[in-house]
N, CA and C atoms as an extended XYZ file, in Angstrom:
513
Properties=species:S:1:pos:R:3:atomname:S:1:resname:S:1:resid:I:1 pbc="F F F"
N        19.296        1.369        1.863 N   UNK     1
C        18.201        0.599        2.427 CA  UNK     1
C        16.911        0.945        1.677 C   UNK     1
N        16.019       -0.023        1.585 N   UNK     2
C        14.756        0.194        0.882 CA  UNK     2
C        13.671        0.649        1.851 C   UNK     2
N        12.880        1.630        1.394 N   UNK     3
C        11.784        2.178        2.173 CA  UNK     3
C        10.528        2.251        1.310 C   UNK     3
N         9.398        2.440        1.955 N   UNK     4
C         8.135        2.660        1.271 CA  UNK     4
C         7.158        3.303        2.244 C   UNK     4
N         6.105        3.912        1.721 N   UNK     5
C         5.103        4.567        2.570 CA  UNK     5
C         3.761        3.910        2.304 C   UNK     5
N         3.125        3.445        3.375 N   UNK     6
C         1.873        2.710        3.246 CA  UNK     6
C         0.826        3.216        4.231 C   UNK     6
N        -0.411        2.803        3.965 N   UNK     7
C        -1.517        2.965        4.917 CA  UNK     7
C        -1.997        1.554        5.233 C   UNK     7
N        -2.124        1.257        6.505 N   UNK     8
C        -2.645       -0.050        6.902 CA  UNK     8
C        -4.149        0.062        7.131 C   UNK     8
N        -4.931       -0.824        6.526 N   UNK     9
C        -6.376       -0.825        6.800 CA  UNK     9
C        -6.626       -1.436        8.183 C   UNK     9
N        -7.879       -1.442        8.594 N   UNK    10
C        -8.269       -2.004        9.880 CA  UNK    10
C        -7.959       -3.500        9.953 C   UNK    10
N        -7.972       -4.027       11.158 N   UNK    11
C        -7.740       -5.466       11.354 CA  UNK    11
C        -8.776       -6.280       10.585 C   UNK    11
N       -10.006       -5.811       10.539 N   UNK    12
C       -11.074       -6.523        9.817 CA  UNK    12
C       -10.699       -6.698        8.335 C   UNK    12
N       -10.245       -5.632        7.699 N   UNK    13
C        -9.849       -5.691        6.284 CA  UNK    13
C        -8.591       -6.547        6.132 C   UNK    13
N        -7.638       -6.387        7.052 N   UNK    14
C        -6.409       -7.182        6.982 CA  UNK    14
C        -6.710       -8.675        7.105 C   UNK    14
N        -7.590       -9.034        8.031 N   UNK    15
C        -7.940      -10.449        8.202 CA  UNK    15
C        -8.593      -11.009        6.940 C   UNK    15
N        -9.476      -10.216        6.330 N   UNK    16
C       -10.145      -10.647        5.097 CA  UNK    16
C        -9.115      -10.823        3.981 C   UNK    16
N        -8.223       -9.850        3.825 N   UNK    17
C        -7.176       -9.940        2.799 CA  UNK    17
C        -6.274      -11.145        3.064 C   UNK    17
N        -5.909      -11.351        4.321 N   UNK    18
C        -5.004      -12.458        4.655 CA  UNK    18
C        -5.630      -13.824        4.405 C   UNK    18
N        -6.945      -13.909        4.455 N   UNK    19
C        -7.581      -15.194        4.178 CA  UNK    19
C        -7.285      -15.643        2.742 C   UNK    19
N        -7.001      -14.714        1.853 N   UNK    20
C        -6.615      -15.022        0.468 CA  UNK    20
C        -5.102      -14.994        0.302 C   UNK    20
N        -4.440      -14.051        0.961 N   UNK    21
C        -2.988      -13.921        0.825 CA  UNK    21
C        -2.269      -15.189        1.278 C   UNK    21
N        -2.786      -15.844        2.314 N   UNK    22
C        -2.163      -17.076        2.811 CA  UNK    22
C        -1.934      -18.070        1.684 C   UNK    22
N        -2.902      -18.143        0.781 N   UNK    23
C        -2.832      -19.105       -0.322 CA  UNK    23
C        -2.157      -18.561       -1.567 C   UNK    23
N        -2.349      -17.266       -1.848 N   UNK    24
C        -1.999      -16.735       -3.165 CA  UNK    24
C        -0.916      -15.663       -3.192 C   UNK    24
N        -0.340      -15.306       -2.040 N   UNK    25
C         0.661      -14.245       -2.034 CA  UNK    25
C         1.932      -14.720       -1.333 C   UNK    25
N         3.014      -14.918       -2.088 N   UNK    26
C         4.258      -15.372       -1.460 CA  UNK    26
C         4.855      -14.344       -0.486 C   UNK    26
N         4.369      -13.101       -0.534 N   UNK    27
C         4.858      -12.069        0.393 CA  UNK    27
C         4.027      -12.025        1.676 C   UNK    27
N         3.121      -12.965        1.829 N   UNK    28
C         2.222      -13.017        2.973 CA  UNK    28
C         2.955      -12.816        4.302 C   UNK    28
N         4.043      -13.516        4.507 N   UNK    29
C         4.760      -13.460        5.784 CA  UNK    29
C         5.692      -12.244        5.883 C   UNK    29
N         5.886      -11.517        4.795 N   UNK    30
C         6.859      -10.426        4.777 CA  UNK    30
C         6.274       -9.061        5.111 C   UNK    30
N         4.986       -8.877        4.875 N   UNK    31
C         4.372       -7.567        5.120 CA  UNK    31
C         2.878       -7.739        5.381 C   UNK    31
N         2.375       -6.925        6.267 N   UNK    32
C         0.954       -6.900        6.605 CA  UNK    32
C         0.164       -6.363        5.412 C   UNK    32
N        -1.093       -6.761        5.218 N   UNK    33
C        -1.889       -6.172        4.138 CA  UNK    33
C        -1.880       -4.643        4.253 C   UNK    33
N        -1.681       -3.991        3.124 N   UNK    34
C        -1.491       -2.539        3.123 CA  UNK    34
C        -1.875       -1.951        1.772 C   UNK    34
N        -2.004       -0.631        1.764 N   UNK    35
C        -2.156        0.107        0.515 CA  UNK    35
C        -0.907        0.976        0.384 C   UNK    35
N        -0.152        0.768       -0.668 N   UNK    36
C         1.052        1.574       -0.896 CA  UNK    36
C         0.645        2.975       -1.321 C   UNK    36
N         1.206        3.976       -0.645 N   UNK    37
C         0.942        5.369       -1.004 CA  UNK    37
C         2.149        5.944       -1.741 C   UNK    37
N         3.329        5.433       -1.426 N   UNK    38
C         4.565        5.797       -2.126 CA  UNK    38
C         5.402        4.540       -2.234 C   UNK    38
N         5.667        4.125       -3.456 N   UNK    39
C         6.373        2.873       -3.703 CA  UNK    39
C         7.795        2.862       -3.179 C   UNK    39
N         8.449        1.739       -3.352 N   UNK    40
C         9.786        1.490       -2.818 CA  UNK    40
C        10.794        2.500       -3.366 C   UNK    40
N        11.625        3.005       -2.439 N   UNK    41
C        12.714        3.911       -2.807 CA  UNK    41
C        13.906        3.596       -1.916 C   UNK    41
N        15.082        3.999       -2.367 N   UNK    42
C        16.318        3.772       -1.608 CA  UNK    42
C        16.714        5.058       -0.891 C   UNK    42
N        17.272        4.914        0.309 N   UNK    43
C        17.789        6.074        1.044 CA  UNK    43
C        18.820        5.587        2.055 C   UNK    43
N        19.806        6.461        2.343 N   UNK    44
C        20.760        6.139        3.399 CA  UNK    44
C        20.284        6.785        4.706 C   UNK    44
N        21.053        6.629        5.789 N   UNK    45
C        20.613        7.130        7.098 CA  UNK    45
C        20.371        8.626        7.110 C   UNK    45
N        21.260        9.402        6.483 N   UNK    46
C        21.098       10.860        6.463 CA  UNK    46
C        19.880       11.261        5.628 C   UNK    46
N        19.735       10.623        4.463 N   UNK    47
C        18.613       10.956        3.572 CA  UNK    47
C        17.275       10.625        4.222 C   UNK    47
N        17.186        9.504        4.935 N   UNK    48
C        15.894        9.102        5.482 CA  UNK    48
C        15.457       10.044        6.596 C   UNK    48
N        16.391       10.636        7.314 N   UNK    49
C        16.027       11.615        8.355 CA  UNK    49
C        15.332       12.817        7.720 C   UNK    49
N        15.899       13.310        6.628 N   UNK    50
C        15.314       14.468        5.930 CA  UNK    50
C        13.974       14.080        5.294 C   UNK    50
N        13.935       12.920        4.672 N   UNK    51
C        12.690       12.441        4.049 CA  UNK    51
C        11.605       12.299        5.111 C   UNK    51
N        11.974       11.757        6.277 N   UNK    52
C        11.016       11.586        7.368 CA  UNK    52
C        10.456       12.941        7.827 C   UNK    52
N        11.319       13.932        7.938 N   UNK    53
C        10.865       15.284        8.303 CA  UNK    53
C         9.873       15.811        7.267 C   UNK    53
N        10.173       15.570        5.994 N   UNK    54
C         9.284       16.033        4.926 CA  UNK    54
C         7.950       15.287        4.922 C   UNK    54
N         7.972       13.995        5.227 N   UNK    55
C         6.716       13.232        5.320 CA  UNK    55
C         5.864       13.806        6.448 C   UNK    55
N         6.505       14.151        7.564 N   UNK    56
C         5.776       14.741        8.697 CA  UNK    56
C         5.086       16.041        8.271 C   UNK    56
N         5.768       16.850        7.469 N   UNK    57
C         5.171       18.101        6.978 CA  UNK    57
C         3.978       17.812        6.063 C   UNK    57
N         4.123       16.832        5.177 N   UNK    58
C         3.024       16.450        4.281 CA  UNK    58
C         1.837       15.954        5.108 C   UNK    58
N         2.102       15.138        6.125 N   UNK    59
C         1.023       14.588        6.959 CA  UNK    59
C         0.253       15.703        7.661 C   UNK    59
N         0.949       16.785        8.032 N   UNK    60
C         0.285       17.922        8.691 CA  UNK    60
C        -0.620       18.679        7.727 C   UNK    60
N        -0.334       18.578        6.428 N   UNK    61
C        -1.118       19.301        5.412 CA  UNK    61
C        -2.338       18.512        4.946 C   UNK    61
N        -2.367       17.219        5.208 N   UNK    62
C        -3.439       16.369        4.688 CA  UNK    62
C        -4.288       15.812        5.810 C   UNK    62
N        -5.591       15.833        5.583 N   UNK    63
C        -6.508       15.274        6.578 CA  UNK    63
C        -6.680       13.774        6.335 C   UNK    63
N        -7.234       13.066        7.325 N   UNK    64
C        -7.511       11.646        7.119 CA  UNK    64
C        -8.367       11.448        5.870 C   UNK    64
N        -8.209       10.282        5.246 N   UNK    65
C        -8.963       10.005        4.017 CA  UNK    65
C        -9.776        8.727        4.178 C   UNK    65
N       -10.742        8.585        3.293 N   UNK    66
C       -11.580        7.392        3.301 CA  UNK    66
C       -10.963        6.336        2.406 C   UNK    66
N       -10.737        5.158        2.976 N   UNK    67
C       -10.279        4.021        2.197 CA  UNK    67
C       -11.531        3.204        1.901 C   UNK    67
N       -11.898        3.178        0.637 N   UNK    68
C       -13.103        2.467        0.234 CA  UNK    68
C       -12.741        1.439       -0.829 C   UNK    68
N       -12.935        0.169       -0.493 N   UNK    69
C       -12.703       -0.893       -1.462 CA  UNK    69
C       -14.051       -1.292       -2.038 C   UNK    69
N       -14.029       -1.643       -3.309 N   UNK    70
C       -15.307       -1.921       -3.956 CA  UNK    70
C       -15.365       -3.270       -4.650 C   UNK    70
N       -14.225       -3.767       -5.098 N   UNK    71
C       -14.250       -5.007       -5.874 CA  UNK    71
C       -12.849       -5.593       -5.940 C   UNK    71
N       -12.770       -6.798       -6.493 N   UNK    72
C       -11.485       -7.444       -6.739 CA  UNK    72
C       -11.126       -7.193       -8.207 C   UNK    72
N        -9.890       -6.773       -8.448 N   UNK    73
C        -9.406       -6.497       -9.808 CA  UNK    73
C        -8.058       -7.163      -10.010 C   UNK    73
N        -7.537       -7.030      -11.233 N   UNK    74
C        -6.249       -7.636      -11.569 CA  UNK    74
C        -5.435       -6.677      -12.439 C   UNK    74
N        -4.114       -6.770      -12.315 N   UNK    75
C        -3.221       -5.981      -13.165 CA  UNK    75
C        -2.865       -6.718      -14.450 C   UNK    75
N        -3.408       -7.921      -14.642 N   UNK    76
C        -3.124       -8.682      -15.864 CA  UNK    76
C        -3.570       -7.858      -17.080 C   UNK    76
N        -2.866       -7.900      -18.176 N   UNK    77
C        -1.742       -8.779      -18.508 CA  UNK    77
C        -0.369       -8.232      -18.094 C   UNK    77
N        -0.312       -7.028      -17.480 N   UNK    78
C         0.986       -6.460      -17.100 CA  UNK    78
C         1.670       -7.340      -16.058 C   UNK    78
N         0.926       -7.725      -15.036 N   UNK    79
C         1.420       -8.649      -14.018 CA  UNK    79
C         0.224       -9.431      -13.484 C   UNK    79
N         0.445      -10.642      -13.045 N   UNK    80
C        -0.652      -11.486      -12.582 CA  UNK    80
C        -0.958      -11.260      -11.106 C   UNK    80
N        -1.071       -9.993      -10.724 N   UNK    81
C        -1.428       -9.644       -9.349 CA  UNK    81
C        -2.931       -9.381       -9.280 C   UNK    81
N        -3.525       -9.815       -8.166 N   UNK    82
C        -4.955       -9.628       -7.927 CA  UNK    82
C        -5.085       -8.821       -6.635 C   UNK    82
N        -6.043       -7.885       -6.610 N   UNK    83
C        -6.102       -6.956       -5.482 CA  UNK    83
C        -7.516       -6.468       -5.211 C   UNK    83
N        -7.685       -5.916       -3.995 N   UNK    84
C        -8.903       -5.185       -3.658 CA  UNK    84
C        -8.706       -3.785       -4.223 C   UNK    84
N        -9.605       -3.361       -5.073 N   UNK    85
C        -9.533       -2.041       -5.668 CA  UNK    85
C        -9.901       -0.986       -4.628 C   UNK    85
N        -9.058        0.044       -4.474 N   UNK    86
C        -9.337        1.147       -3.559 CA  UNK    86
C        -9.732        2.357       -4.403 C   UNK    86
N       -10.868        2.950       -4.061 N   UNK    87
C       -11.364        4.108       -4.805 CA  UNK    87
C       -10.354        5.253       -4.716 C   UNK    87
N        -9.907        5.789       -5.861 N   UNK    88
C        -8.917        6.870       -5.850 CA  UNK    88
C        -9.568        8.229       -5.584 C   UNK    88
N        -9.797        8.522       -4.313 N   UNK    89
C       -10.446        9.791       -3.938 CA  UNK    89
C        -9.501       10.967       -4.170 C   UNK    89
N       -10.065       12.167       -4.202 N   UNK    90
C        -9.246       13.378       -4.371 CA  UNK    90
C        -8.203       13.489       -3.277 C   UNK    90
N        -8.615       13.194       -2.026 N   UNK    91
C        -7.689       13.299       -0.895 CA  UNK    91
C        -6.509       12.340       -1.064 C   UNK    91
N        -6.807       11.145       -1.491 N   UNK    92
C        -5.763       10.131       -1.652 CA  UNK    92
C        -4.808       10.490       -2.791 C   UNK    92
N        -5.346       10.928       -3.903 N   UNK    93
C        -4.509       11.333       -5.050 CA  UNK    93
C        -3.634       12.527       -4.649 C   UNK    93
N        -4.206       13.476       -3.951 N   UNK    94
C        -3.465       14.654       -3.505 CA  UNK    94
C        -2.339       14.271       -2.548 C   UNK    94
N        -2.626       13.363       -1.619 N   UNK    95
C        -1.617       12.887       -0.677 CA  UNK    95
C        -0.473       12.194       -1.428 C   UNK    95
N        -0.820       11.345       -2.370 N   UNK    96
C         0.186       10.647       -3.178 CA  UNK    96
C         1.075       11.654       -3.918 C   UNK    96
N         0.464       12.654       -4.528 N   UNK    97
C         1.237       13.668       -5.270 CA  UNK    97
C         2.168       14.439       -4.331 C   UNK    97
N         1.654       14.824       -3.171 N   UNK    98
C         2.481       15.569       -2.206 CA  UNK    98
C         3.680       14.747       -1.759 C   UNK    98
N         3.469       13.476       -1.505 N   UNK    99
C         4.582       12.610       -1.091 CA  UNK    99
C         5.608       12.468       -2.212 C   UNK    99
N         5.146       12.387       -3.456 N   UNK   100
C         6.085       12.250       -4.573 CA  UNK   100
C         6.872       13.527       -4.827 C   UNK   100
N         6.373       14.660       -4.336 N   UNK   101
C         7.079       15.932       -4.526 CA  UNK   101
C         8.188       16.147       -3.493 C   UNK   101
N         8.332       15.241       -2.550 N   UNK   102
C         9.355       15.378       -1.508 CA  UNK   102
C        10.758       15.308       -2.114 C   UNK   102
N        10.945       14.478       -3.115 N   UNK   103
C        12.270       14.343       -3.715 CA  UNK   103
C        12.961       13.089       -3.236 C   UNK   103
N        12.593       11.970       -3.837 N   UNK   104
C        13.188       10.681       -3.513 CA  UNK   104
C        14.207       10.342       -4.583 C   UNK   104
N        15.049        9.366       -4.295 N   UNK   105
C        16.031        8.906       -5.279 CA  UNK   105
C        15.400        7.845       -6.173 C   UNK   105
N        14.287        8.183       -6.805 N   UNK   106
C        13.619        7.198       -7.651 CA  UNK   106
C        12.791        7.910       -8.698 C   UNK   106
N        12.227        7.124       -9.558 N   UNK   107
C        11.276        7.636      -10.530 CA  UNK   107
C        10.037        6.779      -10.427 C   UNK   107
N         8.897        7.414      -10.541 N   UNK   108
C         7.639        6.678      -10.477 CA  UNK   108
C         7.498        5.880      -11.774 C   UNK   108
N         7.480        4.550      -11.650 N   UNK   109
C         7.417        3.698      -12.835 CA  UNK   109
C         6.003        3.362      -13.275 C   UNK   109
N         5.043        3.508      -12.369 N   UNK   110
C         3.683        3.096      -12.667 CA  UNK   110
C         2.712        4.212      -12.328 C   UNK   110
N         1.569        4.197      -12.988 N   UNK   111
C         0.490        5.096      -12.599 CA  UNK   111
C         0.024        4.663      -11.205 C   UNK   111
N        -0.420        5.613      -10.404 N   UNK   112
C        -0.878        5.309       -9.051 CA  UNK   112
C        -2.259        4.662       -9.117 C   UNK   112
N        -2.317        3.393       -8.745 N   UNK   113
C        -3.573        2.646       -8.692 CA  UNK   113
C        -3.715        2.151       -7.249 C   UNK   113
N        -4.475        2.873       -6.416 N   UNK   114
C        -4.591        2.458       -5.019 CA  UNK   114
C        -5.228        1.071       -4.915 C   UNK   114
N        -4.585        0.197       -4.129 N   UNK   115
C        -5.068       -1.176       -4.027 CA  UNK   115
C        -4.462       -1.882       -2.827 C   UNK   115
N        -5.044       -3.012       -2.468 N   UNK   116
C        -4.519       -3.898       -1.436 CA  UNK   116
C        -4.330       -5.263       -2.097 C   UNK   116
N        -3.087       -5.677       -2.280 N   UNK   117
C        -2.780       -6.923       -2.987 CA  UNK   117
C        -3.234       -8.132       -2.173 C   UNK   117
N        -3.870       -9.085       -2.871 N   UNK   118
C        -4.253      -10.342       -2.211 CA  UNK   118
C        -3.635      -11.562       -2.896 C   UNK   118
N        -3.089      -11.387       -4.098 N   UNK   119
C        -2.439      -12.491       -4.811 CA  UNK   119
C        -1.410      -11.900       -5.762 C   UNK   119
N        -0.248      -12.539       -5.846 N   UNK   120
C         0.783      -12.074       -6.779 CA  UNK   120
C         1.750      -13.199       -7.090 C   UNK   120
N         2.570      -12.943       -8.110 N   UNK   121
C         3.542      -13.919       -8.591 CA  UNK   121
C         2.875      -15.226       -9.037 C   UNK   121
N         1.681      -15.104       -9.578 N   UNK   122
C         0.961      -16.266      -10.106 CA  UNK   122
C         1.389      -16.506      -11.547 C   UNK   122
N         1.403      -17.764      -11.976 N   UNK   123
C         1.631      -17.982      -13.400 CA  UNK   123
C         0.296      -17.739      -14.118 C   UNK   123
N         0.323      -17.679      -15.423 N   UNK   124
C        -0.874      -17.309      -16.195 CA  UNK   124
C        -2.048      -18.247      -15.930 C   UNK   124
N        -1.787      -19.534      -15.851 N   UNK   125
C        -2.907      -20.460      -15.653 CA  UNK   125
C        -3.474      -20.362      -14.240 C   UNK   125
N        -2.600      -20.165      -13.238 N   UNK   126
C        -3.100      -19.954      -11.859 CA  UNK   126
C        -3.988      -18.713      -11.815 C   UNK   126
N        -3.487      -17.630      -12.421 N   UNK   127
C        -4.240      -16.377      -12.441 CA  UNK   127
C        -5.603      -16.586      -13.099 C   UNK   127
N        -5.594      -17.205      -14.273 N   UNK   128
C        -6.835      -17.397      -15.014 CA  UNK   128
C        -7.799      -18.330      -14.285 C   UNK   128
N        -7.267      -19.186      -13.438 N   UNK   129
C        -8.092      -20.112      -12.671 CA  UNK   129
C        -8.739      -19.428      -11.462 C   UNK   129
N        -7.953      -18.654      -10.706 N   UNK   130
C        -8.504      -18.100       -9.456 CA  UNK   130
C        -9.134      -16.713       -9.590 C   UNK   130
N        -8.716      -15.933      -10.592 N   UNK   131
C        -9.261      -14.571      -10.704 CA  UNK   131
C       -10.791      -14.549      -10.834 C   UNK   131
N       -11.394      -15.360      -11.685 N   UNK   132
C       -12.874      -15.328      -11.768 CA  UNK   132
C       -13.549      -15.663      -10.426 C   UNK   132
N       -12.949      -16.577       -9.666 N   UNK   133
C       -13.511      -16.919       -8.354 CA  UNK   133
C       -13.396      -15.746       -7.385 C   UNK   133
N       -12.216      -15.106       -7.359 N   UNK   134
C       -11.995      -14.003       -6.433 CA  UNK   134
C       -12.837      -12.778       -6.799 C   UNK   134
N       -13.094      -12.593       -8.091 N   UNK   135
C       -13.925      -11.458       -8.510 CA  UNK   135
C       -15.320      -11.526       -7.895 C   UNK   135
N       -15.780      -12.729       -7.581 N   UNK   136
C       -17.140      -12.899       -7.065 CA  UNK   136
C       -17.249      -12.715       -5.552 C   UNK   136
N       -16.126      -12.608       -4.836 N   UNK   137
C       -16.199      -12.580       -3.375 CA  UNK   137
C       -16.772      -11.278       -2.826 C   UNK   137
N       -16.613      -10.194       -3.562 N   UNK   138
C       -17.046       -8.912       -3.018 CA  UNK   138
C       -16.059       -8.466       -1.965 C   UNK   138
N       -15.644       -7.235       -2.056 N   UNK   139
C       -14.665       -6.699       -1.109 CA  UNK   139
C       -15.059       -5.266       -0.785 C   UNK   139
N       -16.231       -5.117       -0.218 N   UNK   140
C       -16.734       -3.769        0.053 CA  UNK   140
C       -16.475       -3.374        1.498 C   UNK   140
N       -15.529       -2.465        1.649 N   UNK   141
C       -15.174       -1.923        2.958 CA  UNK   141
C       -15.066       -0.413        2.818 C   UNK   141
N       -15.349        0.291        3.904 N   UNK   142
C       -15.158        1.737        3.917 CA  UNK   142
C       -14.745        2.135        5.318 C   UNK   142
N       -13.604        2.827        5.410 N   UNK   143
C       -13.096        3.233        6.719 CA  UNK   143
C       -12.186        4.442        6.576 C   UNK   143
N       -11.993        5.138        7.684 N   UNK   144
C       -11.117        6.306        7.711 CA  UNK   144
C        -9.691        5.858        8.002 C   UNK   144
N        -8.758        6.425        7.271 N   UNK   145
C        -7.329        6.192        7.508 CA  UNK   145
C        -6.752        7.510        8.010 C   UNK   145
N        -6.179        7.479        9.211 N   UNK   146
C        -5.688        8.726        9.790 CA  UNK   146
C        -4.176        8.739       10.015 C   UNK   146
N        -3.488        7.715        9.472 N   UNK   147
C        -2.036        7.735        9.607 CA  UNK   147
C        -1.354        7.000        8.456 C   UNK   147
N        -0.111        7.412        8.240 N   UNK   148
C         0.754        6.777        7.243 CA  UNK   148
C         1.921        6.149        7.977 C   UNK   148
N         2.534        5.154        7.344 N   UNK   149
C         3.664        4.474        7.954 CA  UNK   149
C         4.820        4.422        6.964 C   UNK   149
N         5.969        4.885        7.416 N   UNK   150
C         7.203        4.759        6.652 CA  UNK   150
C         7.801        3.419        7.063 C   UNK   150
N         7.934        2.510        6.102 N   UNK   151
C         8.465        1.176        6.376 CA  UNK   151
C         9.877        1.047        5.817 C   UNK   151
N        10.637        0.125        6.378 N   UNK   152
C        11.918       -0.232        5.775 CA  UNK   152
C        12.024       -1.744        5.695 C   UNK   152
N        12.840       -2.202        4.741 N   UNK   153
C        12.964       -3.634        4.496 CA  UNK   153
C        14.161       -4.197        5.262 C   UNK   153
N        13.899       -5.291        5.982 N   UNK   154
C        14.953       -5.974        6.729 CA  UNK   154
C        15.719       -6.930        5.795 C   UNK   154
N        16.827       -7.452        6.290 N   UNK   155
C        17.661       -8.341        5.470 CA  UNK   155
C        16.923       -9.586        5.003 C   UNK   155
N        15.948      -10.067        5.794 N   UNK   156
C        15.219      -11.283        5.410 CA  UNK   156
C        14.098      -11.006        4.402 C   UNK   156
N        13.976       -9.729        3.978 N   UNK   157
C        12.961       -9.370        2.991 CA  UNK   157
C        11.671       -8.870        3.601 C   UNK   157
N        11.528       -9.000        4.930 N   UNK   158
C        10.298       -8.520        5.570 CA  UNK   158
C        10.365       -7.004        5.769 C   UNK   158
N         9.206       -6.406        5.999 N   UNK   159
C         9.098       -4.959        6.160 CA  UNK   159
C         8.626       -4.644        7.566 C   UNK   159
N         9.168       -3.562        8.139 N   UNK   160
C         8.763       -3.136        9.473 CA  UNK   160
C         8.646       -1.616        9.518 C   UNK   160
N         7.894       -1.115       10.492 N   UNK   161
C         7.639        0.323       10.587 CA  UNK   161
C         8.881        1.055       11.090 C   UNK   161
N         9.270        2.087       10.362 N   UNK   162
C        10.358        2.984       10.758 CA  UNK   162
C         9.776        4.148       11.549 C   UNK   162
N         8.664        4.689       11.031 N   UNK   163
C         8.008        5.815       11.704 CA  UNK   163
C         6.553        5.904       11.246 C   UNK   163
N         5.700        6.402       12.137 N   UNK   164
C         4.272        6.566       11.831 CA  UNK   164
C         3.935        8.062       11.886 C   UNK   164
N         3.078        8.495       10.965 N   UNK   165
C         2.704        9.907       10.852 CA  UNK   165
C         1.183       10.031       10.873 C   UNK   165
N         0.678       10.890       11.753 N   UNK   166
C        -0.770       11.122       11.817 CA  UNK   166
C        -1.148       12.186       10.799 C   UNK   166
N        -2.174       11.879       10.008 N   UNK   167
C        -2.701       12.869        9.051 CA  UNK   167
C        -3.541       13.852        9.865 C   UNK   167
N        -3.089       15.098        9.926 N   UNK   168
C        -3.733       16.043       10.830 CA  UNK   168
C        -4.133       17.343       10.147 C   UNK   168
N        -4.209       17.344        8.816 N   UNK   169
C        -4.555       18.553        8.087 CA  UNK   169
C        -5.926       19.081        8.469 C   UNK   169
N        -6.168       20.320        8.093 N   UNK   170
C        -7.448       20.973        8.412 CA  UNK   170
C        -8.616       20.169        7.826 C   UNK   170
N        -9.624       20.001        8.633 N   UNK   171
C       -10.815       19.244        8.193 CA  UNK   171
C       -11.634       20.039        7.197 C   UNK   171
């Protein structure tokens, strides 16, 4: 089964992201706007129990972090995805590293670029048409994130919460 670890922003940020995702993200109906902290990995029932225990330990070591978005960016030319850029704070980078040290059945394929996707799977001309417009919208939000969510993918491709972990590390 496929799993991933995310942080969900506030409803205000989700609503703003969804106002664009409705039009530009084919995954709109499959997952709530989120920031991936640990990308997709595979695990069976026994493995996910152990992984979940380890995530709980990591969450106890890390305090809540600030999710600060500053602008709209794109991964082009690698992929035609457009996103709200999330500032890579020390706390967030440290949390990401700790989660990757748990030992998943995967390899990290990409550098960690914290973001909230608002458009993806665009062809080149669609991307080139809408990216300049989206860059001008401004996406400045700042809020505290105090929990992580371990998600799993259902047969229809949608994602749902398997378990939630409160970040409770020393302040």
